[in-house]
Amino acid sequence: MKFLCRSFNVFLPILFLSCNHARAVVNRPENATFPAIIIFGDSLFDTGNNNYIKTIAKANFPPYGKDFIGGIPTGRFSDGKIPSDLFAEELGIKTLLPPFLDPSLQDQDLLTGSVLSFPDQFELFKEYISKLNKIAGDEKSSAILRESLFLVDGGNDYTITYFGTPFRKFQYDVPSYTDLLVSYSSTFVQELYRLGGRRIGVFRLPPSGCFPLLRTLEGGLERNCFGKYNEIAQLFNGKLSAEIASLNERLSEARIVYIDIYTPLLDIILTPQKYGFKIADRGCCGTGMVEVSFLCKYACPDVQDYVFWDSVHQTEKAYRILVRRILDEYINYFT
């Protein structure tokens, strides 16, 4: 089973761009409007770029997408919509975000929203900026970047890599590895700022030690949460919070917000009944113990009862709860 952790670290960082408008769902302050939402993350946010790259981590086959529009599998790692879609939808920007690597996309689509996946995220982001300049002009392009909402994944795949690739443990102990991850995150945010981003949210690491896959691989016969992983996540989160506070002092025009995903997701996992779920220790897909991507062959009939769709990713129902809670709690900090 150890190969699973290594295999699914191939999920590449992805960037989501959306610039058209849909009906807003959350209550926003009047000045909390965003011409675009730009999200850097991993497979939790990919709307289908994995369809166009060489990777075993794909989700363009049933039962993925069983509750998506038309029941079509699109490359989204869930039964339906995922956070990238839901953040844009809740903010009234767009209902769905198409993948940038879709060969049918035109330059004009950049103004109505797309999703980018790439090995060198900033080089491709620069390419996006260049295309945006040609479409909208330099002045409007700069305004879009300045007023957009940037959301940055805290580095969940990197922490999984620490356990999935033994050489990392020989290179770093836990404190030094979390320092390294915080340094990566800080550099990332500073580069976003240099390229024009000003409203930047950075996610804490989630309690992935309680994800079904890690329960199975590391949780013993009773499949308990893998406490060591969650402890590392909390150590990283504390250091990240301090670094973000420092960046806000140094980057005078920025509004950098530390977003806690750890606490609400852990609460859903530990008390699922409170949120209308029945099962939180396994996924809906297959046995729910280890299945993800190509291992996912069939799904449960009652997905609404599950927090997790497969052994790593949540259901649309769980994602909606998380996205609305995040926006309700943090949207005012970006204004």
Coordinates of C-alpha atoms in Angstrom, one line a residue:
M1 CA 0.0 0.0 0.0
K2 CA 2.9 2.4 0.5
F3 CA 3.1 2.9 -3.3
L4 CA -0.2 4.8 -3.2
C5 CA 1.3 7.7 -1.2
R6 CA 4.1 8.0 -3.7
S7 CA 1.9 7.6 -6.7
F8 CA -0.6 10.3 -5.9
N9 CA 2.1 12.9 -5.2
V10 CA 2.2 13.5 -8.9
F11 CA -0.8 15.8 -8.7
L12 CA 0.6 19.1 -10.1
P13 CA 0.0 22.6 -8.7
I14 CA -2.9 24.3 -10.6
L15 CA -4.1 27.8 -11.1
F16 CA -7.7 28.8 -11.5
L17 CA -8.7 32.0 -13.3
S18 CA -12.2 33.4 -13.6
C19 CA -13.4 36.7 -14.8
N20 CA -17.1 36.5 -15.7
H21 CA -20.0 37.0 -13.4
A22 CA -22.6 34.6 -11.9
R23 CA -25.1 35.3 -9.1
A24 CA -23.4 35.7 -5.8
V25 CA -24.5 33.2 -3.0
V26 CA -22.7 34.4 0.1
N27 CA -23.4 37.7 1.7
R28 CA -20.5 40.0 0.8
P29 CA -19.7 43.5 2.0
E30 CA -20.3 46.0 -0.8
N31 CA -16.6 46.4 -1.5
A32 CA -15.8 42.7 -1.6
T33 CA -16.1 42.2 -5.3
F34 CA -13.5 40.4 -7.4
P35 CA -13.1 40.5 -11.1
A36 CA -11.3 37.1 -11.0
I37 CA -10.4 34.3 -8.6
I38 CA -7.0 32.7 -9.0
I39 CA -6.3 29.5 -7.0
F40 CA -3.0 27.7 -6.7
G41 CA -3.5 24.2 -5.4
D42 CA -3.4 20.4 -6.0
S43 CA -5.8 17.7 -7.1
L44 CA -8.5 19.1 -4.8
F45 CA -8.8 22.0 -7.2
D46 CA -8.1 20.5 -10.6
T47 CA -11.1 20.7 -13.0
G48 CA -9.6 18.5 -15.6
N49 CA -6.0 19.5 -16.6
N50 CA -5.0 16.0 -15.6
N51 CA -6.8 14.9 -18.8
Y52 CA -4.1 16.5 -20.9
I53 CA -0.9 15.6 -19.0
K54 CA 1.0 12.4 -18.6
T55 CA 0.0 11.2 -15.1
I56 CA -1.7 8.2 -13.6
A57 CA -3.7 10.5 -11.4
K58 CA -6.8 10.9 -13.5
A59 CA -10.5 11.2 -12.9
N60 CA -12.1 11.3 -16.3
F61 CA -13.9 8.1 -16.0
P62 CA -17.0 6.8 -14.0
P63 CA -17.9 6.8 -11.2
Y64 CA -16.1 10.2 -11.0
G65 CA -18.6 13.0 -11.9
K66 CA -21.7 10.9 -11.1
D67 CA -23.4 13.9 -9.6
F68 CA -21.8 16.5 -12.0
I69 CA -23.9 18.1 -14.7
G70 CA -25.1 15.3 -16.9
G71 CA -23.3 12.8 -14.8
I72 CA -20.2 13.4 -16.9
P73 CA -16.7 12.6 -15.5
T74 CA -14.5 15.7 -16.3
G75 CA -11.3 15.1 -14.4
R76 CA -12.6 16.5 -11.2
F77 CA -11.7 14.3 -8.2
S78 CA -15.2 14.1 -6.7
D79 CA -18.7 13.1 -7.4
G80 CA -19.6 16.7 -8.5
K81 CA -18.3 20.2 -8.2
I82 CA -15.0 20.9 -6.4
P83 CA -13.8 23.9 -4.5
S84 CA -12.5 25.8 -7.5
D85 CA -16.1 25.8 -9.0
L86 CA -17.7 26.5 -5.7
F87 CA -15.5 29.5 -4.7
A88 CA -16.3 31.1 -8.0
E89 CA -20.0 30.2 -7.8
E90 CA -20.4 31.5 -4.2
L91 CA -18.7 34.8 -5.1
G92 CA -20.9 35.3 -8.1
I93 CA -18.0 35.1 -10.6
K94 CA -18.7 31.9 -12.5
T95 CA -20.5 28.6 -12.1
L96 CA -17.7 26.3 -13.6
L97 CA -14.1 26.8 -14.4
P98 CA -12.8 25.0 -17.6
P99 CA -9.2 23.6 -17.7
F100 CA -6.7 25.8 -19.4
L101 CA -5.1 22.8 -21.1
D102 CA -8.3 22.0 -23.0
P103 CA -7.2 22.5 -26.6
S104 CA -10.5 24.0 -27.6
L105 CA -10.1 27.0 -25.4
Q106 CA -9.6 30.4 -27.1
D107 CA -7.8 33.5 -25.8
Q108 CA -11.1 35.1 -25.1
D109 CA -11.9 32.3 -22.6
L110 CA -9.3 33.8 -20.3
L111 CA -11.7 36.6 -19.6
T112 CA -14.5 34.2 -18.8
G113 CA -12.4 31.8 -16.7
S114 CA -10.1 28.8 -17.0
V115 CA -7.9 26.5 -15.0
L116 CA -4.2 26.2 -15.5
S117 CA -2.0 23.2 -14.6
F118 CA 1.7 23.2 -15.0
P119 CA 5.1 22.2 -13.7
D120 CA 6.4 25.7 -13.6
Q121 CA 3.5 27.7 -12.3
F122 CA 4.9 31.2 -12.4
E123 CA 6.2 30.9 -15.9
L124 CA 2.7 29.9 -17.1
F125 CA 1.2 32.6 -14.9
K126 CA 3.4 35.1 -16.7
E127 CA 2.1 33.7 -20.0
Y128 CA -1.5 34.2 -18.7
I129 CA -0.6 37.8 -17.8
S130 CA 0.9 38.4 -21.2
K131 CA -2.3 37.1 -22.9
L132 CA -4.5 39.2 -20.5
N133 CA -2.5 42.3 -21.5
K134 CA -3.2 41.6 -25.2
I135 CA -6.9 41.0 -24.5
A136 CA -7.7 43.7 -22.0
G137 CA -4.8 46.1 -22.2
D138 CA -2.0 46.7 -19.7
E139 CA -4.0 49.0 -17.4
K140 CA -7.1 46.8 -17.1
S141 CA -4.9 43.7 -16.8
S142 CA -3.1 45.3 -13.8
A143 CA -6.4 46.2 -12.2
I144 CA -7.7 42.7 -12.6
L145 CA -4.7 41.2 -10.9
R146 CA -4.7 43.9 -8.2
E147 CA -8.4 43.4 -7.4
S148 CA -8.6 39.6 -7.9
L149 CA -8.8 37.0 -5.1
F150 CA -5.7 34.7 -4.9
L151 CA -6.0 31.5 -2.9
V152 CA -2.9 29.4 -2.2
D153 CA -2.8 25.8 -1.0
G154 CA -0.6 25.5 2.1
G155 CA 1.4 22.5 0.7
N156 CA -0.5 19.4 1.6
D157 CA 1.2 17.3 -1.1
Y158 CA 4.6 18.2 0.2
T159 CA 3.7 16.9 3.7
I160 CA 2.4 13.7 2.2
T161 CA 5.6 13.4 0.3
Y162 CA 7.5 13.5 3.6
F163 CA 6.0 10.2 4.6
G164 CA 5.7 8.7 1.1
T165 CA 9.3 9.2 0.1
P166 CA 11.8 7.9 2.7
F167 CA 14.7 9.9 1.5
R168 CA 13.0 13.1 2.7
K169 CA 13.1 11.8 6.3
F170 CA 16.9 11.3 6.0
Q171 CA 17.4 14.8 4.7
Y172 CA 15.2 16.6 7.2
D173 CA 13.8 16.1 10.6
V174 CA 10.2 17.3 11.2
P175 CA 11.0 20.8 12.4
S176 CA 13.5 21.6 9.7
Y177 CA 11.1 20.2 7.0
T178 CA 8.2 22.4 8.2
D179 CA 10.6 25.3 8.1
L180 CA 11.4 24.5 4.5
L181 CA 7.7 24.3 3.6
V182 CA 7.0 27.7 5.3
S183 CA 9.9 29.1 3.3
Y184 CA 8.4 27.8 0.1
S185 CA 5.0 29.3 0.9
S186 CA 6.5 32.6 1.8
T187 CA 8.5 32.8 -1.4
F188 CA 5.4 31.8 -3.3
V189 CA 3.3 34.7 -1.8
Q190 CA 6.1 37.2 -2.4
E191 CA 6.3 36.2 -6.0
L192 CA 2.5 36.6 -6.4
Y193 CA 2.8 40.1 -4.9
R194 CA 5.7 40.9 -7.3
L195 CA 3.5 39.8 -10.3
G196 CA 0.6 42.0 -9.2
G197 CA -1.5 40.0 -6.7
R198 CA -2.6 41.9 -3.6
R199 CA -5.6 40.0 -2.1
I200 CA -4.0 36.7 -1.1
G201 CA -5.4 33.9 1.1
V202 CA -3.2 31.1 2.2
F203 CA -4.7 27.8 3.4
R204 CA -3.6 26.0 6.5
L205 CA -2.8 22.3 6.0
P206 CA -5.8 20.1 6.5
P207 CA -6.0 17.2 9.0
S208 CA -5.0 14.7 6.3
G209 CA -4.0 12.2 9.0
C210 CA -7.8 11.6 9.2
F211 CA -8.3 11.0 5.5
P212 CA -9.4 7.4 4.7
L213 CA -6.2 6.6 2.8
L214 CA -3.9 7.5 5.7
R215 CA -6.1 5.9 8.2
T216 CA -5.7 2.6 6.2
L217 CA -2.0 2.9 5.7
E218 CA -0.9 4.3 9.1
G219 CA -3.9 4.0 11.5
G220 CA -3.5 0.4 12.6
L221 CA -6.1 -2.3 12.7
E222 CA -8.7 0.2 14.0
R223 CA -7.9 2.7 11.3
N224 CA -7.5 5.6 13.7
C225 CA -6.4 9.0 12.5
F226 CA -2.7 9.1 11.9
G227 CA -1.8 11.5 14.7
K228 CA 1.8 12.1 13.7
Y229 CA 0.8 13.6 10.4
N230 CA -1.8 15.9 12.0
E231 CA 0.8 17.0 14.5
I232 CA 3.2 18.0 11.6
A233 CA 0.3 19.9 9.9
Q234 CA -0.3 21.8 13.1
L235 CA 3.4 22.6 13.6
F236 CA 3.5 23.9 10.0
N237 CA 0.3 25.9 10.5
G238 CA 1.6 27.7 13.5
K239 CA 4.8 28.7 11.7
L240 CA 2.9 29.7 8.6
S241 CA 0.6 32.0 10.6
A242 CA 3.6 33.8 12.0
E243 CA 5.2 34.2 8.6
I244 CA 2.0 35.6 7.1
A245 CA 1.8 38.2 9.8
S246 CA 5.4 39.2 9.0
L247 CA 4.6 39.4 5.2
N248 CA 1.7 41.7 5.9
E249 CA 4.1 44.1 7.7
R250 CA 6.6 43.9 4.9
L251 CA 4.3 44.1 1.9
S252 CA 2.4 47.3 2.5
E253 CA -0.3 47.0 -0.2
A254 CA -1.1 43.4 0.4
R255 CA -4.0 41.8 2.3
I256 CA -2.6 38.4 3.1
V257 CA -5.1 36.2 5.0
Y258 CA -4.3 33.0 6.9
I259 CA -7.2 30.6 6.2
D260 CA -7.9 27.8 8.6
I261 CA -9.2 24.7 6.8
Y262 CA -7.8 22.3 9.4
T263 CA -10.4 23.1 12.2
P264 CA -13.6 23.0 10.2
L265 CA -12.7 19.9 8.2
L266 CA -11.6 18.1 11.3
D267 CA -14.9 19.0 13.0
I268 CA -16.8 17.6 10.0
I269 CA -14.7 14.4 10.1
L270 CA -15.1 13.8 13.9
T271 CA -18.7 14.9 14.2
P272 CA -20.2 14.1 10.8
Q273 CA -23.8 13.8 12.1
K274 CA -23.8 17.5 13.0
Y275 CA -23.4 18.3 9.2
G276 CA -25.8 15.7 7.9
F277 CA -23.3 12.9 7.2
K278 CA -23.2 9.4 8.5
I279 CA -19.8 8.1 7.3
A280 CA -16.4 9.9 7.6
D281 CA -13.8 7.2 8.0
R282 CA -14.0 5.9 4.5
G283 CA -15.0 7.1 1.0
C284 CA -18.0 6.4 -1.1
C285 CA -15.8 5.0 -3.9
G286 CA -15.1 1.2 -3.8
T287 CA -14.4 0.0 -0.3
G288 CA -13.5 3.6 0.6
M289 CA -10.3 2.4 2.3
V290 CA -7.6 3.1 -0.4
E291 CA -9.4 3.8 -3.7
V292 CA -8.5 6.9 -5.5
S293 CA -8.1 7.7 -9.2
F294 CA -7.7 4.5 -11.3
L295 CA -8.5 2.3 -8.3
C296 CA -12.0 3.8 -8.1
K297 CA -14.2 1.4 -10.0
Y298 CA -17.7 1.8 -8.5
A299 CA -19.5 4.1 -6.0
C300 CA -21.9 3.8 -3.1
P301 CA -25.6 4.5 -3.8
D302 CA -25.9 7.0 -1.0
V303 CA -23.1 9.6 -1.6
Q304 CA -24.9 12.2 0.5
D305 CA -24.1 10.2 3.6
Y306 CA -20.3 10.5 3.0
V307 CA -17.8 13.2 3.9
F308 CA -15.3 11.6 1.5
W309 CA -15.9 10.7 -2.2
D310 CA -12.7 8.6 -2.5
S311 CA -9.9 7.9 0.0
V312 CA -8.4 11.4 -0.4
H313 CA -11.0 13.8 -1.8
Q314 CA -14.3 15.0 -0.3
T315 CA -17.8 14.9 -1.8
E316 CA -19.4 18.0 -3.3
K317 CA -21.7 18.2 -0.3
A318 CA -18.7 18.4 2.1
Y319 CA -16.9 20.9 -0.2
R320 CA -19.9 23.2 -0.2
I321 CA -20.0 23.3 3.6
L322 CA -16.3 24.1 3.8
V323 CA -16.3 26.7 1.0
R324 CA -19.3 28.6 2.5
R325 CA -17.8 28.5 6.0
I326 CA -14.4 29.8 4.7
L327 CA -16.1 32.7 2.8
D328 CA -18.4 33.6 5.7
E329 CA -15.4 33.8 8.1
Y330 CA -12.7 35.4 5.9
I331 CA -14.3 37.4 3.1
N332 CA -14.2 40.6 5.1
Y333 CA -10.5 40.4 5.6
F334 CA -9.8 41.0 1.9
T335 CA -11.6 44.3 1.7

